[in-house]
Protein backbone atom coordinates (compact mmCIF):
# COMPACT_ATOMS: atom_id res chain seq x y z
CA MET A 1 -60.66 51.37 35.70
CA THR A 2 -59.06 54.12 37.89
CA ASP A 3 -56.92 52.82 40.53
CA THR A 4 -58.13 55.75 42.63
CA VAL A 5 -61.84 54.48 43.44
CA SER A 6 -62.99 56.47 46.48
CA THR A 7 -62.48 54.54 50.09
CA ALA A 8 -66.19 55.64 50.67
CA ILE A 9 -67.79 54.31 47.66
CA THR A 10 -65.81 51.32 47.76
CA ALA A 11 -67.21 50.51 51.13
CA GLN A 12 -70.49 51.33 50.24
CA LEU A 13 -70.56 49.04 47.36
CA GLU A 14 -69.10 46.39 49.34
CA LYS A 15 -71.84 46.67 51.86
CA LEU A 16 -74.47 46.16 49.16
CA GLY A 17 -72.32 43.58 47.61
CA ILE A 18 -71.22 45.33 44.42
CA PRO A 19 -67.64 44.74 43.32
CA ALA A 20 -65.86 48.08 42.84
CA ARG A 21 -64.13 46.88 39.68
CA ILE A 22 -64.99 44.86 36.60
CA ASP A 23 -62.93 43.02 34.35
CA THR A 24 -63.14 45.05 31.00
CA ASP A 25 -60.76 42.83 29.19
CA SER A 26 -63.15 39.70 29.74
CA TYR A 27 -64.35 40.42 26.45
CA PRO A 28 -62.51 41.61 23.52
CA SER A 29 -65.99 42.72 21.85
CA ILE A 30 -69.79 42.91 22.15
CA VAL A 31 -69.72 40.06 19.59
CA ALA A 32 -67.70 38.00 21.82
CA LEU A 33 -70.11 38.47 24.51
CA PHE A 34 -73.36 37.17 22.67
CA GLU A 35 -71.39 34.46 20.60
CA GLU A 36 -70.91 33.02 24.07
CA ALA A 37 -74.41 33.20 24.88
CA PHE A 38 -75.18 31.59 21.57
CA ALA A 39 -73.01 28.44 22.58
CA THR A 40 -74.28 28.46 25.85
CA TYR A 41 -78.01 28.70 25.76
CA ARG A 42 -78.58 27.62 22.16
CA LEU A 43 -81.77 25.53 22.65
CA GLU A 44 -83.15 28.09 24.97
CA ALA A 45 -85.64 31.05 23.81
CA ALA A 46 -83.65 34.02 23.16
CA CYS A 47 -86.28 36.62 21.79
CA THR A 48 -90.07 36.77 21.04
CA SER A 49 -92.52 39.15 18.85
CA VAL A 50 -95.80 38.96 17.46
CA GLY A 51 -96.24 35.58 18.48
CA HIS A 52 -92.94 33.97 17.04
CA THR A 53 -89.64 32.94 19.18
CA LEU A 54 -86.06 32.61 18.10
CA SER A 55 -84.01 30.27 20.21
CA TYR A 56 -80.18 31.42 20.76
CA ALA A 57 -79.38 29.12 17.84
CA GLU A 58 -81.68 30.17 15.62
CA LEU A 59 -80.86 33.74 16.32
CA ASP A 60 -77.03 32.73 15.81
CA ARG A 61 -77.74 30.89 12.48
CA LEU A 62 -79.69 33.90 11.12
CA SER A 63 -77.20 36.65 12.28
CA ALA A 64 -74.67 34.63 10.70
CA HIS A 65 -76.83 34.56 7.18
CA PHE A 66 -77.01 38.42 6.86
CA ALA A 67 -73.40 38.77 8.06
CA GLY A 68 -72.48 36.65 5.04
CA TRP A 69 -74.47 38.99 2.89
CA LEU A 70 -72.92 41.72 4.13
CA GLN A 71 -69.30 40.90 3.39
CA HIS A 72 -69.99 39.18 0.08
CA ASP A 73 -72.96 40.60 -1.85
CA ALA A 74 -73.53 44.20 -0.20
CA GLY A 75 -70.07 45.15 -1.16
CA LEU A 76 -69.43 46.71 2.47
CA GLU A 77 -66.17 46.86 4.27
CA ARG A 78 -65.28 46.68 8.07
CA GLY A 79 -66.18 50.09 9.67
CA ASP A 80 -69.08 50.59 6.99
CA ARG A 81 -72.19 51.89 8.49
CA VAL A 82 -75.61 49.98 8.29
CA ALA A 83 -78.67 52.01 9.60
CA ILE A 84 -81.81 50.07 11.09
CA GLN A 85 -85.24 51.58 10.94
CA MET A 86 -87.88 49.43 12.76
CA PRO A 87 -89.49 48.95 15.72
CA ASN A 88 -89.54 46.15 18.58
CA LEU A 89 -89.32 42.92 16.37
CA ILE A 90 -87.15 39.64 16.37
CA GLN A 91 -85.67 40.86 12.97
CA TYR A 92 -84.08 44.03 14.96
CA LEU A 93 -81.68 41.73 16.77
CA VAL A 94 -81.03 39.52 13.80
CA VAL A 95 -79.86 42.11 11.64
CA CYS A 96 -78.02 44.16 14.66
CA LEU A 97 -75.95 41.38 15.56
CA ARG A 98 -75.39 40.47 11.91
CA ALA A 99 -73.97 43.82 11.43
CA LEU A 100 -71.52 43.77 14.41
CA ARG A 101 -70.48 40.05 13.54
CA ALA A 102 -69.57 41.29 10.10
CA GLY A 103 -67.48 44.20 11.58
CA MET A 104 -69.95 47.06 10.63
CA VAL A 105 -71.12 49.90 12.68
CA VAL A 106 -74.60 50.07 13.45
CA VAL A 107 -76.91 53.35 13.14
CA ASN A 108 -80.03 52.90 15.26
CA THR A 109 -82.89 54.72 13.52
CA ASN A 110 -85.71 55.98 14.97
CA PRO A 111 -89.17 54.88 13.09
CA LEU A 112 -90.88 57.96 13.78
CA TYR A 113 -88.17 60.32 12.32
CA THR A 114 -89.59 63.05 10.14
CA GLU A 115 -88.18 63.46 6.49
CA ARG A 116 -85.86 66.06 7.73
CA GLU A 117 -84.51 63.95 10.51
CA LEU A 118 -84.06 60.95 8.67
CA GLU A 119 -82.10 62.71 6.11
CA HIS A 120 -79.78 64.23 8.19
CA GLN A 121 -79.20 61.16 10.24
CA LEU A 122 -78.49 58.89 7.25
CA THR A 123 -76.21 61.65 5.50
CA ASP A 124 -74.27 62.35 8.66
CA ALA A 125 -73.34 58.77 9.61
CA GLY A 126 -72.50 58.11 5.85
CA VAL A 127 -74.80 54.95 5.85
CA ARG A 128 -74.20 52.62 2.95
CA VAL A 129 -76.86 49.83 3.69
CA MET A 130 -80.26 50.79 5.36
CA VAL A 131 -82.83 48.17 6.89
CA VAL A 132 -86.40 49.29 7.05
CA GLN A 133 -89.84 47.84 8.16
CA ASP A 134 -92.18 48.45 5.33
CA ASN A 135 -94.82 50.42 7.31
CA VAL A 136 -92.16 53.21 7.84
CA ALA A 137 -90.57 52.73 4.46
CA GLN A 138 -92.57 55.76 2.63
CA THR A 139 -90.43 58.42 4.57
CA ALA A 140 -87.16 56.83 3.73
CA ALA A 141 -88.20 56.21 -0.05
CA ALA A 142 -88.74 60.22 -0.14
CA VAL A 143 -85.13 61.02 1.27
CA LEU A 144 -82.79 58.03 0.11
CA PRO A 145 -82.12 59.91 -3.51
CA ARG A 146 -80.83 62.65 -1.37
CA THR A 147 -78.27 60.43 0.90
CA GLY A 148 -75.14 58.00 0.03
CA VAL A 149 -77.26 54.96 0.85
CA GLU A 150 -76.51 52.44 -1.84
CA LYS A 151 -78.70 49.30 -0.65
CA VAL A 152 -82.09 49.13 1.08
CA VAL A 153 -83.64 46.13 2.66
CA VAL A 154 -87.04 46.06 3.39
CA THR A 155 -88.61 43.69 6.16
CA GLU A 156 -92.38 43.20 6.99
CA ILE A 157 -93.84 42.61 10.43
CA ALA A 158 -93.93 39.11 10.45
CA ASP A 159 -91.01 37.64 7.97
CA LEU A 160 -89.38 35.70 10.53
CA HIS A 161 -92.46 33.74 11.36
CA PRO A 162 -92.99 30.27 9.63
CA GLN A 163 -95.42 29.94 6.78
CA PRO A 164 -98.47 29.95 6.60
CA LYS A 165 -98.40 32.23 9.82
CA ARG A 166 -95.79 34.64 7.90
CA MET A 167 -98.22 35.20 4.80
CA LEU A 168 -101.35 35.53 6.79
CA ILE A 169 -99.99 38.30 9.19
CA ASN A 170 -98.12 40.29 6.58
CA PHE A 171 -101.35 40.27 4.77
CA LEU A 172 -103.55 41.27 7.49
CA VAL A 173 -101.49 44.55 8.38
CA LYS A 174 -100.94 45.34 4.87
CA TYR A 175 -104.08 44.96 3.30
CA VAL A 176 -106.72 44.53 5.98
CA LYS A 177 -105.72 47.06 8.76
CA LYS A 178 -103.86 49.13 6.35
CA MET A 179 -100.68 49.96 8.21
CA VAL A 180 -98.43 49.89 5.37
CA PRO A 181 -98.78 53.34 3.36
CA PRO A 182 -97.68 52.91 -0.45
CA PHE A 183 -93.70 53.40 -1.20
CA HIS A 184 -91.35 52.66 -4.11
CA ILE A 185 -87.68 52.18 -3.29
CA PRO A 186 -85.99 51.11 -6.71
CA GLY A 187 -83.91 48.14 -6.27
CA ALA A 188 -85.04 47.37 -2.66
CA LEU A 189 -84.28 44.03 -1.63
CA LYS A 190 -86.75 41.71 0.69
CA LEU A 191 -84.89 40.36 4.08
CA ASN A 192 -85.72 36.73 3.51
CA ASN A 193 -84.13 36.76 -0.17
CA VAL A 194 -81.17 38.45 1.58
CA LEU A 195 -81.10 35.93 4.33
CA LYS A 196 -81.09 32.94 1.37
CA ALA A 197 -78.18 34.77 -0.42
CA GLY A 198 -76.47 34.82 2.87
CA ALA A 199 -76.41 31.22 3.64
CA ALA A 200 -74.95 30.44 0.44
CA THR A 201 -71.92 32.53 1.68
CA PRO A 202 -71.13 31.60 4.91
CA TYR A 203 -69.54 34.96 6.48
CA GLN A 204 -65.78 35.40 7.74
CA ALA A 205 -65.23 35.85 11.29
CA VAL A 206 -63.93 39.33 11.79
CA THR A 207 -61.35 40.19 14.75
CA LEU A 208 -62.60 42.98 16.75
CA ALA A 209 -60.89 44.93 19.53
CA ARG A 210 -62.44 46.97 22.35
CA THR A 211 -61.57 50.09 20.31
CA ASP A 212 -63.01 49.18 17.39
CA MET A 213 -66.50 51.16 16.87
CA ALA A 214 -69.58 49.29 17.45
CA MET A 215 -72.33 52.11 16.98
CA LEU A 216 -73.20 55.63 16.21
CA GLN A 217 -76.15 56.01 18.44
CA TYR A 218 -78.08 59.30 17.79
CA THR A 219 -78.92 61.72 20.57
CA GLY A 220 -82.62 62.74 20.98
CA GLY A 221 -81.97 66.05 19.64
CA THR A 222 -83.22 68.21 22.18
CA THR A 223 -80.68 70.71 21.82
CA GLY A 224 -80.32 71.18 18.21
CA VAL A 225 -79.96 68.52 15.42
CA ALA A 226 -79.39 64.82 16.81
CA LYS A 227 -75.85 64.03 17.02
CA GLY A 228 -74.17 60.41 16.67
CA ALA A 229 -72.14 59.35 19.86
CA MET A 230 -69.43 56.93 18.61
CA LEU A 231 -69.78 53.83 21.08
CA THR A 232 -66.93 51.38 20.58
CA HIS A 233 -67.26 47.49 21.48
CA GLY A 234 -65.60 47.99 24.75
CA ASN A 235 -68.16 50.76 25.70
CA LEU A 236 -70.82 48.52 25.26
CA VAL A 237 -68.91 45.40 26.82
CA ALA A 238 -67.96 47.63 30.01
CA ASN A 239 -71.69 48.90 30.49
CA VAL A 240 -73.43 45.07 30.16
CA LEU A 241 -70.84 44.00 32.76
CA GLN A 242 -71.50 47.05 35.16
CA SER A 243 -75.13 46.07 34.60
CA ASP A 244 -74.53 42.65 35.51
CA ALA A 245 -72.76 43.52 38.86
CA PHE A 246 -75.68 46.06 39.83
CA PHE A 247 -78.27 43.41 38.71
CA ALA A 248 -76.72 40.66 41.05
CA THR A 249 -78.33 42.59 43.90
CA HIS A 250 -81.48 41.72 42.70
CA ASN A 251 -80.90 38.06 43.12
CA MET A 252 -82.55 37.18 39.94
CA GLU A 253 -81.70 34.05 38.17
CA GLY A 254 -81.57 35.34 34.61
CA ARG A 255 -81.12 31.96 32.68
CA GLY A 256 -84.68 31.33 30.99
CA GLN A 257 -86.37 34.24 32.58
CA THR A 258 -88.37 36.33 30.49
CA ILE A 259 -87.61 40.34 30.26
CA LEU A 260 -90.55 41.90 29.06
CA GLN A 261 -89.31 44.94 26.72
CA PRO A 262 -91.93 47.58 25.47
CA LEU A 263 -89.47 50.31 25.34
CA PRO A 264 -87.78 50.95 21.69
CA VAL A 265 -84.68 48.50 21.42
CA TYR A 266 -83.36 51.82 18.94
CA HIS A 267 -82.97 53.62 22.09
CA ILE A 268 -79.83 52.77 23.99
CA TYR A 269 -81.77 52.36 27.24
CA ALA A 270 -83.39 49.25 25.51
CA PHE A 271 -80.60 48.36 23.40
CA THR A 272 -78.31 47.65 26.48
CA ALA A 273 -81.07 45.63 28.50
CA SER A 274 -81.34 43.61 25.16
CA MET A 275 -77.44 42.88 25.19
CA TYR A 276 -77.44 42.12 28.94
CA ALA A 277 -80.33 39.75 28.35
CA LEU A 278 -78.08 37.93 25.76
CA ARG A 279 -75.17 37.86 28.49
CA ILE A 280 -77.60 35.78 31.15
CA GLY A 281 -79.44 33.83 28.88
CA ALA A 282 -82.93 35.40 29.38
CA HIS A 283 -85.58 35.39 27.04
CA THR A 284 -86.45 39.10 25.68
CA ALA A 285 -90.45 39.41 24.63
CA PHE A 286 -90.62 42.59 22.61
CA VAL A 287 -93.91 44.65 22.28
CA PRO A 288 -93.57 46.41 19.12
CA ASN A 289 -95.97 49.58 20.14
CA PRO A 290 -95.67 50.54 23.86
CA ARG A 291 -98.47 53.11 23.10
CA ASP A 292 -100.95 50.31 22.30
CA LEU A 293 -101.82 49.63 26.20
CA PRO A 294 -103.75 46.56 25.47
CA SER A 295 -100.97 44.81 23.69
CA VAL A 296 -98.79 45.41 26.83
CA VAL A 297 -101.32 44.30 29.18
CA LYS A 298 -101.51 41.03 26.98
CA ALA A 299 -97.78 40.61 27.03
CA PHE A 300 -97.73 40.80 30.69
CA ALA A 301 -100.38 37.93 30.79
CA ASP A 302 -99.10 35.72 28.10
CA PHE A 303 -95.28 35.98 29.51
CA ARG A 304 -95.72 36.67 33.36
CA PRO A 305 -91.85 38.44 32.94
CA ALA A 306 -89.45 38.46 35.76
CA LEU A 307 -88.24 41.75 34.91
CA PHE A 308 -90.10 44.49 33.31
CA CYS A 309 -88.32 47.53 31.71
CA GLY A 310 -90.48 50.58 31.66
CA LEU A 311 -90.80 54.56 32.16
CA ASN A 312 -92.70 56.98 34.30
CA THR A 313 -95.51 57.53 32.05
CA LEU A 314 -96.08 53.74 31.23
CA PHE A 315 -95.98 53.26 34.86
CA VAL A 316 -99.06 55.36 35.44
CA ALA A 317 -100.96 54.23 32.49
CA LEU A 318 -100.85 50.57 33.29
CA CYS A 319 -101.88 51.26 36.76
CA ASN A 320 -104.99 52.73 35.81
CA ASN A 321 -105.68 49.88 33.51
CA GLU A 322 -108.33 47.76 34.95
CA ALA A 323 -107.34 44.58 33.10
CA PHE A 324 -103.64 45.09 34.25
CA ARG A 325 -104.34 45.51 37.77
CA ALA A 326 -106.14 42.37 37.70
CA LEU A 327 -102.78 40.20 36.55
CA ASP A 328 -100.99 37.73 38.28
CA PHE A 329 -97.58 39.51 39.29
CA SER A 330 -95.90 36.93 41.33
CA ASN A 331 -93.25 36.09 39.25
CA LEU A 332 -92.23 39.76 38.87
CA GLN A 333 -88.79 40.08 40.77
CA VAL A 334 -87.34 43.36 38.83
CA THR A 335 -88.96 46.51 37.71
CA LEU A 336 -86.57 49.07 35.86
CA SER A 337 -87.06 52.76 35.27
CA GLY A 338 -85.39 55.10 33.01
CA GLY A 339 -85.58 57.64 30.28
CA MET A 340 -87.05 60.21 32.25
CA ALA A 341 -87.70 61.08 35.82
CA LEU A 342 -89.43 58.80 37.94
CA THR A 343 -92.03 60.45 40.57
CA HIS A 344 -92.82 58.96 44.08
CA ASP A 345 -96.57 58.76 43.32
CA ALA A 346 -95.68 56.27 39.82
CA ALA A 347 -93.18 54.40 42.04
CA ASN A 348 -95.59 53.77 44.77
CA ARG A 349 -98.62 52.75 43.10
CA TRP A 350 -96.75 50.60 40.99
CA THR A 351 -95.74 48.57 43.85
CA GLU A 352 -99.02 48.83 45.52
CA VAL A 353 -100.34 46.96 42.05
CA THR A 354 -97.52 44.73 41.48
CA GLY A 355 -95.64 43.97 44.52
CA CYS A 356 -92.41 45.24 43.02
CA ILE A 357 -90.26 47.88 44.16
CA VAL A 358 -89.28 50.25 40.98
CA SER A 359 -85.12 50.51 40.78
CA GLU A 360 -84.46 54.09 39.02
CA GLY A 361 -81.59 54.69 36.82
CA TYR A 362 -79.91 57.43 34.88
CA GLY A 363 -78.01 57.28 32.03
CA LEU A 364 -76.81 59.13 28.72
CA THR A 365 -76.36 57.82 24.83
CA GLU A 366 -72.64 59.35 25.22
CA THR A 367 -71.87 56.96 28.44
CA SER A 368 -73.41 53.86 26.50
CA PRO A 369 -75.77 54.42 28.61
CA THR A 370 -75.92 53.62 32.31
CA VAL A 371 -74.56 56.15 34.69
CA SER A 372 -75.75 55.17 37.96
CA GLY A 373 -78.63 53.30 39.09
CA ASN A 374 -80.31 51.70 42.33
CA PRO A 375 -79.30 48.30 43.46
CA GLY A 376 -81.78 45.98 44.50
CA ASN A 377 -81.00 46.28 48.09
CA GLY A 378 -80.42 49.93 47.98
CA VAL A 379 -83.34 51.20 46.01
CA GLN A 380 -84.48 55.00 47.00
CA ILE A 381 -86.73 56.93 44.58
CA GLY A 382 -85.30 60.39 43.83
CA THR A 383 -81.81 59.11 44.33
CA ILE A 384 -79.89 57.05 41.86
CA GLY A 385 -76.46 55.29 42.32
CA VAL A 386 -74.49 54.99 46.01
CA GLY A 387 -71.41 57.74 45.75
CA GLU A 388 -70.67 61.37 44.57
CA ALA A 389 -67.75 63.56 44.24
CA THR A 390 -67.28 67.19 45.03
CA ILE A 391 -65.30 69.99 44.32
CA PRO A 392 -63.61 72.49 46.70
CA THR A 393 -66.64 75.08 46.68
CA PHE A 394 -68.33 72.38 48.97
CA ILE A 395 -66.06 73.39 51.80
CA ALA A 396 -67.15 76.99 51.59
CA LEU A 397 -71.03 76.11 51.81
CA HIS A 398 -70.31 74.18 55.12
CA GLN A 399 -68.30 76.88 56.43
CA LEU A 400 -71.17 79.22 56.10
CA MET A 401 -73.72 76.59 57.41
CA LYS A 402 -71.00 75.92 60.36
CA ILE A 403 -71.17 72.20 59.74
CA SER A 404 -68.52 70.46 61.55
CA GLU A 405 -66.17 68.48 59.11
CA ALA A 406 -65.27 65.66 61.31
CA GLU A 407 -68.85 64.87 62.31
CA PHE A 408 -70.04 65.47 58.81
CA LEU A 409 -67.54 63.15 57.47
CA SER A 410 -68.06 60.43 59.95
CA GLN A 411 -71.86 60.41 58.91
CA VAL A 412 -71.37 60.37 55.10
CA GLN A 413 -68.48 57.89 55.19
CA GLY A 414 -66.68 60.58 53.36
CA THR A 415 -62.91 61.18 52.29
CA ILE A 416 -60.52 63.85 51.27
CA LYS A 417 -60.29 64.54 47.45
CA LEU A 418 -57.33 66.40 46.39
CA GLY A 419 -57.97 65.98 43.04
CA ILE A 420 -59.47 64.33 39.63
CA SER A 421 -57.60 61.20 37.99
CA PHE A 422 -57.59 60.62 34.57
CA GLU A 423 -56.96 57.17 33.51
CA GLY A 424 -55.87 56.59 29.84
CA TRP A 425 -55.12 60.29 29.27
CA GLN A 426 -54.50 60.88 25.63
CA THR A 427 -53.03 57.34 25.68
CA PRO A 428 -53.89 54.31 27.35
CA GLU A 429 -51.01 54.17 29.19
CA LYS A 430 -50.82 57.37 30.31
CA ASN A 431 -52.31 59.05 33.41
CA TYR A 432 -53.11 62.75 34.47
CA ILE A 433 -54.27 64.12 37.77
CA HIS A 434 -56.32 67.18 37.57
CA ALA A 435 -55.22 68.91 41.27
CA PHE A 436 -57.12 71.31 43.03
CA GLY A 437 -55.63 74.73 43.82
CA THR A 438 -52.74 76.55 41.99
CA THR A 439 -49.59 75.31 40.82
CA GLY A 440 -46.40 77.18 41.73
CA GLN A 441 -46.26 81.08 42.55
CA GLY A 442 -46.43 83.63 39.94
CA CYS A 443 -46.20 87.61 40.67
CA TRP A 444 -47.49 90.70 39.15
CA ALA A 445 -45.61 90.26 35.83
CA ALA A 446 -46.47 87.08 34.90
CA GLY A 447 -48.03 83.88 35.71
CA PHE A 448 -45.69 80.76 37.44
CA HIS A 449 -46.16 78.92 33.75
CA HIS A 450 -44.13 81.46 32.17
CA PHE A 451 -40.93 81.13 34.69
CA TRP A 452 -41.25 77.47 34.68
CA ASN A 453 -41.10 77.41 30.73
CA ARG A 454 -38.02 79.53 30.77
CA ALA A 455 -36.47 77.73 33.69
CA ASP A 456 -37.33 74.20 31.79
CA ARG A 457 -35.38 75.70 28.75
CA LEU A 458 -32.60 76.32 31.05
CA GLY A 459 -32.45 72.75 32.35
CA LEU A 460 -33.56 74.02 35.74
CA ALA A 461 -36.73 73.26 36.25
CA LEU A 462 -38.56 70.08 37.98
CA ASP A 463 -41.62 68.29 36.69
CA TYR A 464 -44.16 70.74 36.64
CA GLY A 465 -46.30 68.66 39.27
CA ARG A 466 -43.58 69.03 41.67
CA TYR A 467 -44.88 72.82 42.40
CA SER A 468 -48.36 71.46 43.07
CA PRO A 469 -48.82 70.66 46.73
CA GLU A 470 -52.22 69.13 46.35
CA LEU A 471 -50.68 66.88 43.53
CA MET A 472 -47.72 65.96 45.71
CA ALA A 473 -50.00 64.80 48.46
CA ALA A 474 -52.13 62.96 46.39
CA ARG A 475 -49.30 60.99 44.81
CA GLU A 476 -48.19 59.85 48.40
CA GLY A 477 -51.63 59.44 49.61
CA ARG A 478 -51.25 62.08 52.34
CA PHE A 479 -53.20 64.78 54.02
CA GLY A 480 -53.31 67.20 56.66
CA HIS A 481 -54.58 70.52 57.53
CA VAL A 482 -51.53 73.24 57.58
CA ARG A 483 -52.26 76.25 58.63
CA GLU A 484 -49.61 78.28 56.97
CA ALA A 485 -50.08 76.25 53.83
CA PRO A 486 -53.55 75.13 53.47
CA LEU A 487 -54.22 72.36 50.88
CA ASN A 488 -57.22 72.60 48.47
CA TYR A 489 -59.40 69.89 48.84
CA ALA A 490 -63.16 68.54 48.46
CA TYR A 491 -64.86 65.22 49.62
CA HIS A 492 -65.98 61.52 47.72
CA LEU A 493 -68.88 60.75 50.19
CA ASP A 494 -72.15 58.70 50.23
CA ALA A 495 -74.85 60.92 48.40
CA THR A 496 -77.63 59.07 49.72
CA ALA A 497 -76.02 59.18 53.30
CA TYR A 498 -75.17 63.18 52.77
CA ALA A 499 -79.12 64.09 51.68
CA LYS A 500 -79.88 62.35 55.31
CA TYR A 501 -77.45 64.01 56.90
CA LEU A 502 -78.33 67.49 55.61
CA ARG A 503 -81.97 66.67 56.57
CA SER A 504 -81.25 66.18 59.87
CA PHE A 505 -78.82 68.97 60.30
CA ALA A 506 -81.50 71.32 58.74
CA GLU A 507 -84.54 70.21 61.13
CA THR A 508 -82.17 70.66 63.89
CA GLN A 509 -81.67 74.32 62.88
CA GLY A 510 -85.50 74.61 62.83
CA VAL A 511 -86.28 73.83 59.28
CA LYS A 512 -89.76 72.26 58.80
CA ARG A 513 -89.86 69.59 55.97
CA VAL A 514 -92.93 69.18 53.69
CA GLU A 515 -93.01 66.41 51.03
CA GLY A 516 -95.23 66.37 48.01
CA ARG A 517 -95.20 66.78 44.16
CA ILE A 518 -95.43 70.40 42.53
CA ASP A 519 -98.65 70.69 40.57
CA ALA A 520 -98.35 74.64 40.16
CA VAL A 521 -96.17 77.38 40.15
CA HIS A 522 -97.75 80.87 41.37
CA LYS A 523 -96.09 84.25 40.53
CA ASP A 524 -96.49 87.64 41.61
CA ALA A 525 -97.27 90.69 39.59
CA GLU A 526 -93.76 91.30 38.70
CA GLY A 527 -93.27 87.92 37.67
CA ALA A 528 -91.43 86.43 40.57
CA ILE A 529 -92.14 83.19 42.27
CA ALA A 530 -94.73 83.66 45.03
CA SER A 531 -95.63 80.27 45.98
CA VAL A 532 -95.97 76.59 44.85
CA GLN A 533 -98.93 74.26 44.92
CA LEU A 534 -98.47 70.62 46.01
CA SER A 535 -100.72 67.73 44.83
CA HIS A 536 -102.09 67.22 48.36
CA GLY A 537 -103.41 70.66 47.71
CA ALA A 538 -101.31 72.55 50.41
CA GLN A 539 -99.80 75.91 49.12
CA LEU A 540 -96.04 77.03 50.26
CA GLU A 541 -94.64 80.55 50.06
CA ALA A 542 -91.44 81.71 50.52
CA ASP A 543 -88.67 84.40 50.05
CA LEU A 544 -86.15 82.03 48.59
CA PHE A 545 -87.10 79.09 46.18
CA VAL A 546 -84.16 76.73 44.99
CA ASP A 547 -84.70 74.88 41.98
CA CYS A 548 -83.39 71.22 42.49
CA SER A 549 -85.58 69.54 39.72
CA GLY A 550 -82.30 69.09 37.67
CA PHE A 551 -82.61 69.19 33.70
CA VAL A 552 -86.55 69.57 34.02
CA GLY A 553 -85.99 73.31 35.41
CA LEU A 554 -89.20 73.11 37.04
CA LEU A 555 -89.03 76.64 38.28
CA VAL A 556 -85.91 78.39 36.67
CA ASN A 557 -86.92 77.08 32.97
CA LYS A 558 -90.75 76.56 33.09
CA ALA A 559 -91.72 79.01 35.62
CA LEU A 560 -89.32 81.83 34.81
């Protein structure tokens, strides 16, 4: 963690009861985190799917069995890649935690992948062992000969259920509902046979460090082929602990509570939620197919969850379902939204139906995944997080708008920022501050760095940073407005407060605010935007349109 956390952000976090820092050294690996959970919550429910529940003790035992098979029978070594291709089943956690305990790298694989997508990922990741559910194994069978995968383990939907329930469900799915297309994978092993073999050869505990890679988590591929983000054990631990700090603001007692998870656990959003559930001793109820709306409604009725993980389209679909609206939501304390933008209409309708406010988060695969989120005591739809940093061009914008800096800073709990601090730059011990402004004075003949390099060779130069006023001021924690030699700077501020300030400022200048969702964009004969149509029927014309829809690009991408 950086030692230069903004005063404004720290103050806002303290106001919300959120610590500004976490102890990332409290667990050496994500394995240490869930092994602590196994020891603490042994007799409590850990996960459920298709009507069967595993306790923390059972999850511990089964994951140890598979880890033993990976080490002794599969011939894998620490750091080898294990792909998992299945929907939300209790087998997923067993296989995933097993692989991590054995020191392997997990490669989550989307069951809906096409042959081309699956072949790319298995080859790109260098997968040696693949665990696949039988109903999607047909695609795997077609591409495996063109990959480096050496061993394949196939699981059926009810493999971890007790008999005779296991046999009956698997038979029904395969032969009555015909949900398993025919496939042939030479040498494929059955999951339960692998578990028996692993039980006979106990796994050897592996010492893992925060810097060891835990996952190759592939992106959605929206900008080309999917790319594998290298996530370390330290990345996963840090994000779980950050989530824990935020969740504390919801005042939810985690131990023994049920988290309903319809979102695919192979996606990093649901995966991290599952790791967080282990951390707090919660029970994760998996829904294998969120598109099967009746199964989601039934899960709500059966489990009466305290926490629900969803996204915008699922909220809308559930609120439009008559059976869902008739349920008892008195136990629902937290609703999380991620994966896509949350609309005001969907959030308001969800609260109206369930009585629970939606907390929105934002993240990326590369950030494992959460970047920011709305705490339980600071929810504001359309704004995620509590702090924001700016760059020096902000100053020019404010000068153009004739905004008083003193008034602005007081309203947004702002502080002055002279640069960006990078902790652990190149090596864990090295820090680097990228200061705003220029370093040194060049001339028409050459830039300053040429003169500095020459002086350095002659032993005449000071440290390069000594020629940056902004860097020296940042190191000393000082700032001032100097007319003769003004410093380049920017701000740290409370983004929510800044949004309110700008709204108030604009309205005092005569700006009229109209709120609503854009349903249609109308263009003139030359292809320029002429007006926008709002959901409540209003049509707004303007000479200038500013697109603030982020990556959606409602105007600049879709309309133009």
